[in-house]
Amino acid sequence: MSHKLTSNSLNNRPLKDETKLLDTLFSTVVKFSPKLLIAILILPVLGGLLGVLLPAFGWLPALDRTQFGLQGFQQLVQTPGIAQMIGLSFFSSIVSGLLAFVITLLLLANYFDSPWLARIQRLLGPILVIPHAAAAIAIAFLITPSGMIARLLSPWLTGWQSPTDWLLPHDPYGISIILGLTLKELPFLLLMTLGAIAQPELNIKLQAQYRVALSLGYYPITAFFKAVLPNIYPLMRLPMLAILAYASASVEMPLILGPNTPPTLAVAIMNWFHDVDLSLRIKASSGAILQLFITLSVLFTWWLLEKLTQAISSKSLSNGQRTYGDLFWSKIINIFTLLLIGFIALALIGMVFWSFAGYWQFPLALPEQWVIMHWQSALLQVQTPILNSLSIGLVATSIALILTLLTLEFEKQNGAQLSRFSSVIIYLPLMIPSIAFLFGLVWLQEAVHSKATFINVALAHLLFVLPYVFLSLATSYRLLDSRYAQVAASLGASPIKIFLQLSLPQLLMPIMMASALGLAISFSQYLPTLLVGGGRLNTVTTEAVSLANGASRRTSAVYALIQMLLPAIAFSLIWLISMRKKRQKAQVKLNNKTASYITKVNR
Amino acid sequence: MSSVFENNSLQIKNLTIMRQQTPLLSLNETIKGGDVLTIMGPSGSGKSTLLNWLTGMLPKEFQADGQLYLNDANITKVASYQRNIGLLFQDALLFSHLSVAGNIAFAMPKGDSKTRAIKISQALSDVGLAGLENRQPESLSGGQQARVALLRVLLSQPKAILLDEPFSKLDSQLRQETRQLVFEQIRQHQLPVIMVTHDESDAIAANGKVLHLKTPQQDI
Ligand SMILES: Nc1ncnc2c1ncn2[C@@H]1O[C@H](COP(=O)(O)OP(=O)(O)OP(=O)(O)O)[C@@H](O)[C@H]1O
Ligand SMILES: [Mg+2]
């Protein structure tokens, strides 16, 4: 509003009709984009939930079932092993969440004031964009009886000359699932926490209070737990809940690492939905509702644990005890950190070895023969999946970017952030188990006879890409100095001109980062691609998952590596561009310095 | 509160702090228990850096050469959490997750919780804050927070105290009162004190040696 006033009062020349039209169009688009963004997120999720809720209670016109009833739930209860499925889902998510949380705290506590924290952050950061499926495959290869761990320990320690049958992976207790989930959740939680405490004001306060605790005689780890953690836990809660919600209903990890008889509930639901026996769809829908309750009870359990810990520990916070064996724990954490990094490195190296391995007898740690055959044959077959991955990713990410930028522009023009309601909605697809609404979504799409597979899949990806793109761009956009825009407006620039020629160029790097993140998220989607695409649209990720449990380990390794390479390429491009920009800036600075030096000398 | 250490002292021997090979400051001082050494100097002259060295928290951008003795024990290489040197900053830096009593209890040595509670109440009423045990730190005024921070340092039984512009956020009336209280308490405990300040009146009130740091030469 104020832009227009100033521009008109300063420049009395009449605006051309064309630009006027463009301006009105732009302001209309900007005005509607927040609503569109919310609608795109909320309609499929709610519609999908409805599309699960109705069949869950027996209403499925496609099968001529139009009577409400509880048969679905009855069948569900009578399923053999249902209690085990529930237990597996519940405990694997709680335990993995708890482990990721505890490890994050130990790393923070031990390295809070040390340069190692930043180093660990840089080491673990890339794992964030490794798709769950690829990570699961890497871990499966590591812990399997003929995997790298067994090879390194044999025969000198174990005495094994051939792979011995041990529990992992696919163990009935879900230990492998827990291992996979923990390793994948840990970097997420750590990076989210570090991002949150990097806010300048908070960071200064935390550092100062930590030092106060040290000066009062508190040993470093105890100082962290007693003086720092209570202040940062509130910032960890939301990412923590997101992790738990995801873990309780994830499909890729249990599919690749979990047991089959019975599997986790989410995997079972997926199998029922895919059964040729269509009547199982009713049971599957009831299962999806049950899944929602399990996820809720996992979140509730976390809340209970939080309250319990608070109640137990509140007294000891100020009991004056300065150390709880800090020096011992510090050593343990150092060793653990080394093991952790070694474990991850070994998993990745093992996968590279497998992808190039020819003949590779058991206890040997290195392949006896190196071949590129697996890559060659995979590359021949993977072209279509790669093209599909790329095109779906590009479409979903572009839509997400445009919507996000317009919505943030709306915020800026109106000088207000999104309402609380809208901010919660943005998290919705991350918090509601996708298995609980994606089937409903498919059913809805079938109901309206939408046959455009590609668009359907891209829109389903958008649900998961949009939240991340929004979250990653929002901070930078909101920090953008509005004085530039005010100056430009006072010089007569229209809002669209300011948006295109001022705001966007200033945000180039954050936009690139958000795009790479969006692409990485889209590349890693398994369930939406599989379900919404109805198996007709194969991406690298769906191929990798379907190969993980059957095909040769070597082919599977190649696919998992390709899965990791796609986001890695996206991020490397961004990195290269940012380095170039930095060098240009340094060049400009140098030139300025030289210039000022020359002027000085000349004077 | 009559714990008197006759031979309390803080001794800085031949200290030189450097940043990127350029010396920032050099110092050679002994502060006896109950004495206050006031350090003044322009911004950037290295006052906070000196305090950081004294607490064992010198950022790695600096190199230091010299020895630090506390009550005749060489603590140059001792970790910050084992130095027994208390800190008081311009911000009270109270823990917002603990009550007023909790903040003080945090600093006290371990012990019977009843005895601790009695000591806390006693200390609070000594500085005119009787009955505020269960308040949240944020709900206190700036002057009250400063006094709680002082109690927190004193009840941790430090062997020396460092003050970094401790009164600069208080208005002049409050400043005088708080200052008086701090010096009174510190003298009672016979602790050696180093105070950094920009304010002449602080230096006068401290009634001790005043050291002026110079701005280090800048490389242009
Ligand atoms: N972590 C650090 N790394 C590198 N240089 C630093 C660091 N901390 C401070 N400096 C520099 O060291 C010099 C001394 O800083 P210091 O904070 O000790 O000054 P000061 O005397 O306390 O100033 P003020 O009165 O403004 O508090 C300054 O030039 C400052 O920029
Ligand atoms: Mg300072």
Short mmCIF file of C-alpha atoms in Angstrom, two decimals, chain A residues 115 205 208-220 223 226-228 230-231 314 317-322 327 600, chain B residues 52 57 60 80-82 84-87 89 93-98 102 105-111 116 152-153 156 220:
data_model
loop_
_atom_site.label_atom_id
_atom_site.label_comp_id
_atom_site.label_asym_id
_atom_site.label_seq_id
_atom_site.Cartn_x
_atom_site.Cartn_y
_atom_site.Cartn_z
CA PRO A 115 35.58 -27.10 17.73
CA LYS A 205 23.08 -16.31 26.66
CA ALA A 208 27.53 -17.20 29.14
CA GLN A 209 25.42 -19.36 31.42
CA TYR A 210 27.53 -22.37 30.58
CA ARG A 211 30.61 -20.41 31.60
CA VAL A 212 28.93 -19.33 34.81
CA ALA A 213 28.28 -22.99 35.60
CA LEU A 214 31.93 -23.86 34.84
CA SER A 215 33.16 -21.01 37.01
CA LEU A 216 30.98 -22.32 39.80
CA GLY A 217 32.90 -25.55 39.64
CA TYR A 218 30.61 -27.64 37.44
CA TYR A 219 32.36 -30.20 35.26
CA PRO A 220 31.59 -29.63 31.54
CA ALA A 223 27.25 -28.06 33.37
CA LYS A 226 22.12 -28.73 34.49
CA ALA A 227 22.56 -25.25 33.04
CA VAL A 228 22.09 -25.48 29.26
CA PRO A 230 16.74 -27.10 30.36
CA ASN A 231 16.91 -23.99 28.19
CA SER A 314 14.06 -31.08 39.02
CA LEU A 317 19.33 -29.64 39.12
CA SER A 318 20.18 -27.49 42.13
CA ASN A 319 21.47 -30.10 44.55
CA GLY A 320 24.97 -28.76 44.16
CA GLN A 321 26.56 -31.91 42.78
CA ARG A 322 29.25 -30.80 40.37
CA LEU A 327 35.78 -37.46 33.13
CA LYS A 600 46.12 6.79 -0.58
CA ASN B 52 38.96 -14.87 30.19
CA MET B 57 38.52 -19.63 29.07
CA LYS B 60 42.03 -20.03 20.98
CA SER B 80 38.14 -23.52 34.54
CA TYR B 81 35.79 -25.66 36.59
CA GLN B 82 38.47 -26.42 39.14
CA ASN B 84 37.40 -21.65 42.32
CA ILE B 85 37.29 -18.22 40.73
CA GLY B 86 33.85 -16.63 40.83
CA LEU B 87 32.52 -14.43 38.03
CA PHE B 89 29.08 -9.90 34.79
CA LEU B 93 22.86 -14.42 33.90
CA LEU B 94 20.53 -16.16 36.31
CA PHE B 95 19.21 -19.51 35.12
CA SER B 96 15.66 -19.01 33.97
CA HIS B 97 14.78 -22.67 34.55
CA LEU B 98 15.49 -22.35 38.27
CA GLY B 102 17.41 -22.77 42.97
CA ALA B 105 21.46 -23.59 45.62
CA PHE B 106 23.01 -24.41 42.23
CA ALA B 107 26.14 -22.60 43.34
CA MET B 108 26.36 -23.96 46.88
CA PRO B 109 28.34 -27.07 47.74
CA LYS B 110 26.40 -30.29 48.08
CA GLY B 111 24.81 -30.90 51.43
CA ARG B 116 21.03 -25.31 52.44
CA ARG B 152 25.22 -17.02 43.84
CA VAL B 153 28.91 -16.22 43.49
CA SER B 156 29.79 -20.96 45.89
CA ILE B 220 46.89 -0.83 9.36
#
